[in-house]
mmCIF file of C-alpha atoms in Angstrom:
data_model
loop_
_atom_site.group_PDB
_atom_site.id
_atom_site.type_symbol
_atom_site.label_atom_id
_atom_site.label_comp_id
_atom_site.label_asym_id
_atom_site.label_seq_id
_atom_site.Cartn_x
_atom_site.Cartn_y
_atom_site.Cartn_z
ATOM 1 C CA MET U 1 -2.947 -20.891 12.990
ATOM 2 C CA TYR U 2 -3.944 -18.348 10.391
ATOM 3 C CA ALA U 3 -5.726 -14.513 10.453
ATOM 4 C CA ILE U 4 -7.362 -12.955 8.280
ATOM 5 C CA ILE U 5 -6.614 -9.046 7.965
ATOM 6 C CA LYS U 6 -7.344 -6.273 6.003
ATOM 7 C CA THR U 7 -6.104 -3.644 3.444
ATOM 8 C CA GLY U 8 -6.920 -1.905 0.634
ATOM 9 C CA GLY U 9 -10.900 -2.853 1.031
ATOM 10 C CA LYS U 10 -9.385 -6.085 0.891
ATOM 11 C CA GLN U 11 -9.676 -9.192 3.463
ATOM 12 C CA TYR U 12 -7.323 -11.987 3.023
ATOM 13 C CA LYS U 13 -7.005 -15.655 5.333
ATOM 14 C CA VAL U 14 -3.150 -15.807 5.823
ATOM 15 C CA SER U 15 -0.926 -17.936 7.053
ATOM 16 C CA GLU U 16 2.566 -17.452 7.880
ATOM 17 C CA GLY U 17 4.614 -18.374 4.407
ATOM 18 C CA ASP U 18 1.907 -17.840 2.856
ATOM 19 C CA ILE U 19 2.501 -15.787 -0.799
ATOM 20 C CA ILE U 20 0.132 -12.699 -1.538
ATOM 21 C CA ASP U 21 -0.721 -10.183 -4.090
ATOM 22 C CA ILE U 22 -2.195 -7.073 -2.078
ATOM 23 C CA ASP U 23 -2.581 -3.340 -3.998
ATOM 24 C CA TYR U 24 0.094 -1.952 -4.454
ATOM 25 C CA THR U 25 2.157 0.401 -1.584
ATOM 26 C CA GLY U 26 4.809 1.658 -3.145
ATOM 27 C CA LYS U 27 7.936 -0.301 -0.923
ATOM 28 C CA ALA U 28 10.856 -1.754 -2.552
ATOM 29 C CA ALA U 29 11.573 -5.317 -2.300
ATOM 30 C CA LYS U 30 12.498 -6.316 1.237
ATOM 31 C CA GLU U 31 10.856 -3.734 2.931
ATOM 32 C CA THR U 32 8.445 -5.185 5.516
ATOM 33 C CA ILE U 33 5.343 -4.526 6.134
ATOM 34 C CA GLU U 34 3.248 -4.389 9.493
ATOM 35 C CA PHE U 35 -0.766 -5.398 8.911
ATOM 36 C CA THR U 36 -3.038 -4.082 12.619
ATOM 37 C CA ASP U 37 -6.206 -4.752 10.548
ATOM 38 C CA ILE U 38 -6.796 -8.074 12.351
ATOM 39 C CA LEU U 39 -10.650 -9.231 11.389
ATOM 40 C CA ALA U 40 -9.681 -12.736 13.361
ATOM 41 C CA VAL U 41 -7.028 -14.899 14.322
ATOM 42 C CA ASN U 42 -7.254 -19.337 14.715
ATOM 43 C CA ASN U 43 -4.371 -20.613 16.867
ATOM 44 C CA GLY U 44 -6.268 -23.719 18.479
ATOM 45 C CA GLU U 45 -9.945 -21.138 19.099
ATOM 46 C CA LEU U 46 -11.211 -18.725 16.722
ATOM 47 C CA LYS U 47 -10.726 -14.993 18.344
ATOM 48 C CA THR U 48 -12.624 -12.834 16.361
ATOM 49 C CA ALA U 49 -13.390 -8.691 17.221
ATOM 50 C CA ASP U 50 -11.893 -7.290 20.931
ATOM 51 C CA ALA U 51 -9.743 -10.680 21.359
ATOM 52 C CA VAL U 52 -7.953 -9.974 19.110
ATOM 53 C CA LYS U 53 -6.244 -6.116 19.825
ATOM 54 C CA GLY U 54 -3.155 -5.759 19.726
ATOM 55 C CA ALA U 55 -3.137 -8.353 17.183
ATOM 56 C CA LYS U 56 -0.700 -7.775 14.298
ATOM 57 C CA VAL U 57 0.592 -9.578 10.976
ATOM 58 C CA GLU U 58 4.379 -8.673 10.107
ATOM 59 C CA ALA U 59 5.445 -9.185 5.691
ATOM 60 C CA VAL U 60 7.815 -8.374 4.216
ATOM 61 C CA VAL U 61 8.337 -7.492 -0.152
ATOM 62 C CA VAL U 62 8.909 -9.802 -2.185
ATOM 63 C CA LEU U 63 7.881 -7.850 -5.702
ATOM 64 C CA ASP U 64 6.684 -4.612 -6.253
ATOM 65 C CA GLY U 65 4.669 -4.971 -9.160
ATOM 66 C CA THR U 66 5.227 -1.382 -11.126
ATOM 67 C CA GLY U 67 6.340 -1.154 -14.624
ATOM 68 C CA VAL U 68 7.250 -4.282 -16.282
ATOM 69 C CA ASN U 69 5.614 -6.385 -13.241
ATOM 70 C CA ARG U 70 1.927 -5.720 -12.960
ATOM 71 C CA ASP U 71 -1.395 -7.366 -12.896
ATOM 72 C CA ARG U 72 -2.786 -9.701 -16.316
ATOM 73 C CA LYS U 73 -5.002 -6.975 -18.319
ATOM 74 C CA VAL U 74 -8.487 -6.429 -16.894
ATOM 75 C CA VAL U 75 -11.008 -5.846 -21.292
ATOM 76 C CA ILE U 76 -13.568 -3.742 -19.937
ATOM 77 C CA TYR U 77 -15.516 -3.315 -23.392
ATOM 78 C CA LYS U 78 -18.946 -1.229 -23.810
ATOM 79 C CA LYS U 79 -21.765 -1.144 -26.640
ATOM 80 C CA ARG U 80 -24.230 0.354 -26.858
ATOM 81 C CA ARG U 81 -27.104 -1.479 -29.491
ATOM 82 C CA ARG U 82 -28.207 -0.056 -33.112
ATOM 83 C CA LYS U 83 -25.946 3.038 -32.100
ATOM 84 C CA ASP U 84 -22.898 1.638 -34.064
ATOM 85 C CA SER U 85 -21.049 3.333 -30.781
ATOM 86 C CA LYS U 86 -18.166 0.850 -29.109
ATOM 87 C CA LEU U 87 -16.077 1.376 -26.385
ATOM 88 C CA LYS U 88 -13.114 -0.659 -25.743
ATOM 89 C CA ARG U 89 -10.307 0.155 -22.570
ATOM 90 C CA GLY U 90 -7.861 -2.232 -21.216
ATOM 91 C CA PHE U 91 -6.668 -1.631 -17.189
ATOM 92 C CA ARG U 92 -3.777 -3.865 -15.922
ATOM 93 C CA LYS U 93 -3.669 -3.305 -11.245
ATOM 94 C CA SER U 94 0.070 -2.536 -9.898
ATOM 95 C CA PHE U 95 0.088 -4.822 -6.931
ATOM 96 C CA THR U 96 2.787 -5.422 -4.358
ATOM 97 C CA LYS U 97 3.500 -9.493 -3.634
ATOM 98 C CA VAL U 98 4.465 -10.308 0.261
ATOM 99 C CA LYS U 99 5.099 -12.502 1.911
ATOM 100 C CA ILE U 100 3.837 -13.159 5.117
ATOM 101 C CA THR U 101 6.586 -14.133 8.447
ATOM 102 C CA LYS U 102 4.877 -13.851 11.283
ATOM 103 C CA ILE U 103 1.695 -14.138 13.462
ATOM 104 C CA ALA U 104 1.464 -12.154 16.380
ATOM 105 C CA ALA U 105 -1.814 -12.651 18.257
#
C-alpha cells in the first residue's frame, strides 16, 4: 500500500515505514504530523481525486533539521564574462526527517 502526499509544494510517494525529508516544520523529535493533502492511494487499486477524500497519512518526527543537522550545501555561482564580476554563495536548507507510521484511506 502506498500513498502520494503533497507537502511544502512537493509530492512524495510514501509507504508505511518510509523515512523522508520534508521542508522544515518546526516540530520537535517524536511529535506526530498528520498529512491530509492526499493525491492518490493504492491498496490493490489506485484511487485518486474525490475517492481519497478523508484519507490521511500519519508520521512521527525522527530528526529536526535545524542547526547542525541541515541538508548538504548547494553552491550558487554567478559569473558575467569579460566583466570581472563573480558572485559565489552557499545555501543549506533546513529540513525535517519523518517516518511514515500509518496510511488511513
